Coordinates of C-alpha atoms and ligand atoms in Angstrom, one line a residue:
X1 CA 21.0 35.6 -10.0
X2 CA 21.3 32.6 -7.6
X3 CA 23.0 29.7 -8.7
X4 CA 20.9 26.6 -9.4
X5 CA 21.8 23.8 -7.1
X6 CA 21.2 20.4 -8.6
X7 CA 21.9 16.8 -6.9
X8 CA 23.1 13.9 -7.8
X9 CA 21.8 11.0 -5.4
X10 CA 22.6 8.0 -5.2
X11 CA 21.0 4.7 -2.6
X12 CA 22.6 1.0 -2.7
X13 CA 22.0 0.2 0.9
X14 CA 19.9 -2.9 0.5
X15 CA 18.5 -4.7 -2.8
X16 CA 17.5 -1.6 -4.7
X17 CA 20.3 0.3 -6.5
X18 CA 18.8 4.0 -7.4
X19 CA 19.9 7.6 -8.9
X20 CA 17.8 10.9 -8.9
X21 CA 18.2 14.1 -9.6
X22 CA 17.3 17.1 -7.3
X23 CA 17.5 20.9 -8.0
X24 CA 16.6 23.5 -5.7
X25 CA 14.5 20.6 -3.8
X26 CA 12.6 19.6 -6.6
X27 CA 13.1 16.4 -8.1
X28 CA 13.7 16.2 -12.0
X29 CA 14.6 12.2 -11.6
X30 CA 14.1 9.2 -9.4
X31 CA 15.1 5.8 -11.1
X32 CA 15.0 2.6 -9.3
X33 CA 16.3 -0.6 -10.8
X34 CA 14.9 -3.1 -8.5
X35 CA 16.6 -7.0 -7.9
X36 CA 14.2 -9.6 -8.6
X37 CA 16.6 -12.1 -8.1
X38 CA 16.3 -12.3 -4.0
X39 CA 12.5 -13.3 -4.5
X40 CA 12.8 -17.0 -4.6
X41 CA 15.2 -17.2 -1.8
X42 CA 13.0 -15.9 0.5
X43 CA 15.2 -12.6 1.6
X44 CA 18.0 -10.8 0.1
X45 CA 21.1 -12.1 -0.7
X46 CA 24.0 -10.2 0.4
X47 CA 26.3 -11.6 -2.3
X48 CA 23.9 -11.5 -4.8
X49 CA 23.2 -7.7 -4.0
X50 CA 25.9 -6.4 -4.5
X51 CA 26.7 -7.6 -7.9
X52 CA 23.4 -6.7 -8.8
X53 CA 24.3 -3.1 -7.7
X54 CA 27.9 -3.3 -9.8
X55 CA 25.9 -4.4 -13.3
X56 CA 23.1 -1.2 -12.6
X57 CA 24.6 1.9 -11.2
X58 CA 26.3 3.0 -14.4
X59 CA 23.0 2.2 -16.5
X60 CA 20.7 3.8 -13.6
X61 CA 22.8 6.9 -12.7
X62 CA 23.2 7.5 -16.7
X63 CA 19.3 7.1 -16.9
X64 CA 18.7 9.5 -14.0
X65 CA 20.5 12.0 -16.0
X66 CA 18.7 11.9 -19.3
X67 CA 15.5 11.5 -17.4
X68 CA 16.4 14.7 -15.4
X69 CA 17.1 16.7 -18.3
X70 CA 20.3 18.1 -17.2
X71 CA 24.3 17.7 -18.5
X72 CA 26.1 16.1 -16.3
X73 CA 28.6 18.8 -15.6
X74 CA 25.7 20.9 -14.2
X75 CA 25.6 18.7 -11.3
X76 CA 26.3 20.5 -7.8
X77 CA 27.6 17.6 -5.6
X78 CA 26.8 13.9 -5.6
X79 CA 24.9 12.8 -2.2
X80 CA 25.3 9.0 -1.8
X81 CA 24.0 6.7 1.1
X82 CA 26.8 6.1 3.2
X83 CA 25.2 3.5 5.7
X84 CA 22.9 1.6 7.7
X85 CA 22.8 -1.4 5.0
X86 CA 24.8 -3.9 4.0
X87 CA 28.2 -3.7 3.5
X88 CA 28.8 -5.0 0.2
X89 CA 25.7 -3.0 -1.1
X90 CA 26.8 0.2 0.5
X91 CA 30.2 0.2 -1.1
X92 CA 29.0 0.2 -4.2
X93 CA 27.6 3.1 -4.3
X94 CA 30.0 5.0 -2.4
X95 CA 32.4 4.0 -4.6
X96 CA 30.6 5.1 -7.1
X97 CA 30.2 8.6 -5.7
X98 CA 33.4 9.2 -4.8
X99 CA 34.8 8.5 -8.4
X100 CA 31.8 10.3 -9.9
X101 CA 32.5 13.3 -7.2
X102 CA 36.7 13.6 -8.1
X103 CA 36.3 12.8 -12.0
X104 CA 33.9 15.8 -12.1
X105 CA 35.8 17.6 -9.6
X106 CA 32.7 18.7 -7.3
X107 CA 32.2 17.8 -3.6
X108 CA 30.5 14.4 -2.3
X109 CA 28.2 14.4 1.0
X110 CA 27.4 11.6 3.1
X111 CA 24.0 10.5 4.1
X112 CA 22.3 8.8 6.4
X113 CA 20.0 6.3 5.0
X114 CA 17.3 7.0 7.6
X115 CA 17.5 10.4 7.6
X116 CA 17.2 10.4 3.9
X117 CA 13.6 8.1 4.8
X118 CA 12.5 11.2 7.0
X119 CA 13.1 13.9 4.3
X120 CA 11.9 12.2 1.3
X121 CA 8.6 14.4 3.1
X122 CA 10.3 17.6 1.5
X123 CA 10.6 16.8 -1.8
X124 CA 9.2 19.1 -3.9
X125 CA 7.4 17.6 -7.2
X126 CA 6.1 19.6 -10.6
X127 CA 2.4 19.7 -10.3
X128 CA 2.1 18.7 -6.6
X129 CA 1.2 20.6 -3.6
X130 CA 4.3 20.7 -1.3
X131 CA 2.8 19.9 2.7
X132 CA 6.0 19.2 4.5
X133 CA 5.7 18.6 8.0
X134 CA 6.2 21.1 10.6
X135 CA 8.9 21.3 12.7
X136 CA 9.3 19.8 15.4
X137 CA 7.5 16.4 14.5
X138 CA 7.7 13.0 15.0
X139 CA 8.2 10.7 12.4
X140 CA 7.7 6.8 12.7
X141 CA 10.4 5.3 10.0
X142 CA 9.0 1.6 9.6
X143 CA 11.5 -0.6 7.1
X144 CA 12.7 -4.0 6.4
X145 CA 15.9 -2.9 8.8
X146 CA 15.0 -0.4 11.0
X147 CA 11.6 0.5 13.2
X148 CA 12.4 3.8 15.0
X149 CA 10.0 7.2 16.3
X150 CA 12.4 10.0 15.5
X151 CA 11.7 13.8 17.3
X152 CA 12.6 15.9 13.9
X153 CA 14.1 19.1 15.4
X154 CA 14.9 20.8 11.9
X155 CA 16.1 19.3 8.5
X156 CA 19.5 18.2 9.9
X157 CA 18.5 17.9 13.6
X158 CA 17.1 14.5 15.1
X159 CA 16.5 12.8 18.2
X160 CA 16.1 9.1 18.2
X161 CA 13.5 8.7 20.8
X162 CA 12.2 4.8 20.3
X163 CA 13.5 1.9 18.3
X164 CA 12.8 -2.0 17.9
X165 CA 15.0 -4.1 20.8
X166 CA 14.8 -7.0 17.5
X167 CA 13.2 -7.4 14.7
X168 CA 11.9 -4.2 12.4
X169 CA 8.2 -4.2 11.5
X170 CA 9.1 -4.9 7.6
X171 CA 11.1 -8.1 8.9
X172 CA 7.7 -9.2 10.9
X173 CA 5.6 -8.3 7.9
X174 CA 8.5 -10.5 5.5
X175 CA 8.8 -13.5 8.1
X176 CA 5.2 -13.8 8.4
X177 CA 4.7 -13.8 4.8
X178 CA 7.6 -16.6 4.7
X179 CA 5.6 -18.7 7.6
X180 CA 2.4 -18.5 5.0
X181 CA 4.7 -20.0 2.4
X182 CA 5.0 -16.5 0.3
X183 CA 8.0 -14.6 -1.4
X184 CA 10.1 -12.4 -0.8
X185 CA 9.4 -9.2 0.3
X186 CA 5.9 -10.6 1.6
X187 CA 5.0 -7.3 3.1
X188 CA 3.2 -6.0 0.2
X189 CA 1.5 -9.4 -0.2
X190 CA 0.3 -9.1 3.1
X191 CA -1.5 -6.0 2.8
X192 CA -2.9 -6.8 -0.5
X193 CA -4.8 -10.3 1.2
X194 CA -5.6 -8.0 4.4
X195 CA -7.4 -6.2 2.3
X196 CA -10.6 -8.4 2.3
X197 CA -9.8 -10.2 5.6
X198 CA -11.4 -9.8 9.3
X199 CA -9.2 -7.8 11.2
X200 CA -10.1 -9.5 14.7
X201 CA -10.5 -13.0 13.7
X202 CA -7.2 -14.8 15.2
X203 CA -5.0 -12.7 17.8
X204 CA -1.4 -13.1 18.8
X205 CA 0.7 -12.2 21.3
X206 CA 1.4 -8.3 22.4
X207 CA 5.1 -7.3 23.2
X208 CA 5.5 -5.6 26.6
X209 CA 8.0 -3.2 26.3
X210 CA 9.3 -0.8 28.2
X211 CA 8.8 3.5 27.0
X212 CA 8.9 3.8 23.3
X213 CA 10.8 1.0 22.2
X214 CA 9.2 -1.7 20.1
X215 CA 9.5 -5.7 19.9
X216 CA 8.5 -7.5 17.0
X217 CA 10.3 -11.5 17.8
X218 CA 7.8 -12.7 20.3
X219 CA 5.1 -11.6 17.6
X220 CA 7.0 -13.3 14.8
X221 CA 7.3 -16.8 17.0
X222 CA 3.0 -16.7 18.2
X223 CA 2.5 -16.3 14.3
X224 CA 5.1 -19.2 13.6
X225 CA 3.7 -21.8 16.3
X226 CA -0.3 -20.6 15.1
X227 CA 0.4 -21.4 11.4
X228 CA 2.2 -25.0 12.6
X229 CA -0.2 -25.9 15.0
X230 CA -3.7 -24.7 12.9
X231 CA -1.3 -27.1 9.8
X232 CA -1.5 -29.9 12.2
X233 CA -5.0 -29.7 12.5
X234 CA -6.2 -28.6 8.8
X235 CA -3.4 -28.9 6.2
X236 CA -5.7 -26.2 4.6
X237 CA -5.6 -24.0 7.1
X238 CA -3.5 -21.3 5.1
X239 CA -5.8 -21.5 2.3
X240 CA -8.9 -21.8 3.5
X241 CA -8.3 -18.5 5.6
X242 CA -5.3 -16.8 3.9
X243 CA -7.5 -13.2 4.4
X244 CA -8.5 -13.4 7.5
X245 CA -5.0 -14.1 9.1
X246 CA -3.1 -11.4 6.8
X247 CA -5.7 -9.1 8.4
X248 CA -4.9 -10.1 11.8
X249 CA -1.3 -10.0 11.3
X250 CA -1.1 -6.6 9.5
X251 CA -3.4 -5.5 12.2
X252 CA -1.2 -7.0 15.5
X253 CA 1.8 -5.0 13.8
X254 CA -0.2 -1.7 13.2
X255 CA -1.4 -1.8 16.6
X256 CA 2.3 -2.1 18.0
X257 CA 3.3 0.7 15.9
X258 CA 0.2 3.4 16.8
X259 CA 0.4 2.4 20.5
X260 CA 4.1 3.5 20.4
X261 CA 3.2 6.3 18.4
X262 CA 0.4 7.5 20.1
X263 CA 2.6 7.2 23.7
X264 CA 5.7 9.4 22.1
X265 CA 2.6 11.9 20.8
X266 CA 1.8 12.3 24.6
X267 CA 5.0 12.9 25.8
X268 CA 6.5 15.0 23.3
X269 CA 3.2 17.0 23.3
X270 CA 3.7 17.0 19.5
X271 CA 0.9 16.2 16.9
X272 CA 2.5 17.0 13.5
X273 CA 3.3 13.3 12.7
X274 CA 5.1 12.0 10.0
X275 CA 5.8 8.0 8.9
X276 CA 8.2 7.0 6.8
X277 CA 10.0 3.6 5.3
X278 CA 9.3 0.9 3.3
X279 CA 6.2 -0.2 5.5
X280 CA 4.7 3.2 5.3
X281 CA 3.3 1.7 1.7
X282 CA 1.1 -0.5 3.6
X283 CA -2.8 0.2 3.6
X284 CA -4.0 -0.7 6.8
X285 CA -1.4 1.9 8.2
X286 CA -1.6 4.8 6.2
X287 CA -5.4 4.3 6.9
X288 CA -5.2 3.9 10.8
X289 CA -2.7 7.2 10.7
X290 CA -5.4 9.3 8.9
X291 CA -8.2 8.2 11.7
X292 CA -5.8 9.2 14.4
X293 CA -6.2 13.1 12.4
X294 CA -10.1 13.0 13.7
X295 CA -9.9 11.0 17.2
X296 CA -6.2 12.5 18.6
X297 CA -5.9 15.8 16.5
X298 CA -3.1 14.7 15.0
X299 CA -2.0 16.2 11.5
X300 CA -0.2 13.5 10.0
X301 CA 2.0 13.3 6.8
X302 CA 1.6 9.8 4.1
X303 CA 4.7 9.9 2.0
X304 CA 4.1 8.9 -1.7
X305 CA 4.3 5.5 -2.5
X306 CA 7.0 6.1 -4.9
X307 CA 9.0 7.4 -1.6
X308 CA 8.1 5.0 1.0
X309 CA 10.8 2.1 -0.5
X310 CA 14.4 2.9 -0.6
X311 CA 15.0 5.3 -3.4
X312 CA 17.8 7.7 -4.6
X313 CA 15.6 11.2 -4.2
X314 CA 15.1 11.0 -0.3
X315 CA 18.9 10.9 -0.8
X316 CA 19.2 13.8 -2.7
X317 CA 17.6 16.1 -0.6
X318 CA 19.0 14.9 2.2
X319 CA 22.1 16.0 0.6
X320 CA 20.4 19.3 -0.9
X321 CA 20.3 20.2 3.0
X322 CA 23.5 19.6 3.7
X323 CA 24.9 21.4 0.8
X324 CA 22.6 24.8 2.2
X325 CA 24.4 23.6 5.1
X326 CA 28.2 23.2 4.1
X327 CA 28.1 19.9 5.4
X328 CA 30.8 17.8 2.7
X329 CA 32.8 14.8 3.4
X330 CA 36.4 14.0 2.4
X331 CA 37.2 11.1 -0.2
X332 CA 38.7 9.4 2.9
X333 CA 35.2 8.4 3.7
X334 CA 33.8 4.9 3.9
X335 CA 30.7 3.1 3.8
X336 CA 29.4 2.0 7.1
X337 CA 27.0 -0.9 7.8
X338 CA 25.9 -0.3 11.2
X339 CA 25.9 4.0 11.0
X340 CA 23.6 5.4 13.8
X341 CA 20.9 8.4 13.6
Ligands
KG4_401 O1 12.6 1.0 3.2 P1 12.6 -0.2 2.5 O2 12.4 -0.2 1.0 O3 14.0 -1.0 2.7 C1 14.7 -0.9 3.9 O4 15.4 0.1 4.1 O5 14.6 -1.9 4.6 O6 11.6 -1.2 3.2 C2 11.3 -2.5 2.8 C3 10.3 -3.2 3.7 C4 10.1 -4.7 3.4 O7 10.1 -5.3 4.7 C5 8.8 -4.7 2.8 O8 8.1 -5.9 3.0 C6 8.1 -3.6 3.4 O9 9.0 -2.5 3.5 N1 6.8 -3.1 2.7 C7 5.6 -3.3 3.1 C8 4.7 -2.8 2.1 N2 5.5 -2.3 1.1 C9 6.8 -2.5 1.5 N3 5.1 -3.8 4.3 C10 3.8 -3.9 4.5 N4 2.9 -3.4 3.5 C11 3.3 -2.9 2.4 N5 2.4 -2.4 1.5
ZN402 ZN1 15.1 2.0 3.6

């Protein structure tokens, strides 16, 4: 009989400290012990972060554990996010793994944040029809960090292909939100005002950037002067049309992103398309993805909410594949802040 293989993940890269637990691909846990405390400084708080991550990883990986079902000495190999994030965040939870790996004497594999974003699309859940992608597809990974449109060859096989030359579309969402006088991360916030708001009622200025790279400052800055010049005029301004300008904001950034996407569709001659990241959550772009299915022939791929923010399980499979795949690391390893695709 095959031997079961079950995954311990663990994600600190950012403000979210996370375990799970995979076996065989399908995930038994996913628990995220989120860090309120960044909201009323308007963005995280490197420091803060990573103390944050030092009081919850024992409590959350011990949770994922119970939750899951499984002893601990069942556990395969421990998967752990090695980098892009920040520093301080990161070493947490590579430390972590790399005591948790030698005191249980079983191997420890590296992953790369993003990647783990793309295959949180092969999780398999009890209950749920499992619809991963087809390779080879592109995959649009959209977070607070990173905007990128990624040709996915095979599990462990990826070609960057586009990226932001600045700012990522979760940092216009967040800076926006911040210019409109709202917390921390305003991305959700955003979408939940855009809602009920006119799409076309204020427009801002389009990036022109070269093949399939993306540009969000310029955006960012016709958003910041709009909001200070419209104050000047009508103190009320934000108020009195809080929906309407979410809705044109949320819709400038979607419009960047599908543009891109639809350009990298063409030239790839690929229409399995995926998206992926923190910003994949939002409405208006999950929406304008699915219209793209009956106008381009796309067929497209929505992660689950619970998998479109930073989470432990897109971490653990990643780290399922690379355990099919031999790939381990040594306990020399270190967290890096700036690792590429
Ligand atoms: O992937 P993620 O959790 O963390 C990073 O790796 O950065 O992404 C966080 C980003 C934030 O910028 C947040 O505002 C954005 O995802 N976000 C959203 C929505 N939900 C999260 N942006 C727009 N609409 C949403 N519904
Ligand atoms: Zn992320």
């Amino acid at each position: 009989m095959c031997k079961s293989i079950i995954i311990l993940g663990i994600e600190s890269s950012c403000d979210d400290t996370s375990a799970a637990i995979i076996k065989n691909g399908k995930k038994l846990s996913n628990i995220i012990g989120s860090q309120k405390i960044h909201e009323k400084y308007g963005g995280v708080v490197p420091e803060l972060a990573s103390r944050a991550h030092q009081q919850n990883i024992v409590p959350v990986v011990h949770q994922a554990i119970k939750e899951s079902g499984i002893n601990k000495n069942q556990i395969s190999a421990v998967a752990f996010t090695r980098g892009p994030g920040l520093l301080g965040s990161l070493l947490v939870g590579v430390s972590f793994a790399k005591s948790f790996g030698l005191a249980l004497g079983i191997p420890i594999i590296d992953v790369n944040h993003m990647h783990g974003h793309i295959l949180a699309h092969f999780i398999k859940e009890k209950n749920k029809i499992y619809n991963p992608p087809k390779f080879p597809f592109l995959c649009l990974t959209v977070s607070g960090g990173h905007t990128q449109i990624v040709k996915v060859n095979d599990y462990l096989d990826f070609e960057l292909i586009g990226e932001t030359i600045d700012d990522a579309a979760g940092e216009a969402f967040d800076k926006s939100a911040k210019t409109l006088g709202m917390k921390y991360p305003g991305g959700p916030l955003i979408d939940k005002y855009a809602q009920n708001g006119n799409p076309y009622a204020f427009t801002f200025g389009i990036p022109k950037v070269d093949g399939l790279n993306f540009s969000f400052s310029g955006l960012k800055t016709s958003i910041l002067y709009f909001i200070q010049k419209n104050l000047k005029e009508n103190p009320n301004f934000i108020t009195h049309n809080l929906e309407d300008i979410c809705s044109s904001i949320q819709h400038s950034i979607i419009n960047i992103l599908i543009n891109k996407l639809e350009k990298a569709s063409e030239q790839t001659r690929i229409n399995e398309v995926a998206i992926a990241g923190g910003v994949s959550a939002n409405s208006g772009l999950r929406k304008r993805l699915k219209q793209m299915e009956k106008t381009h022939n796309w067929k497209t791929y929505i992660p689950p909410f619970s998998y479109c923010t930073d989470n432990a399980a897109m971490i653990a499979i990643t780290g399922y594949y690379k355990y099919l795949n031999n790939e381990f690391c040594s306990q020399e390893i270190t967290a890096n802040a700036r690792l590429k695709l």
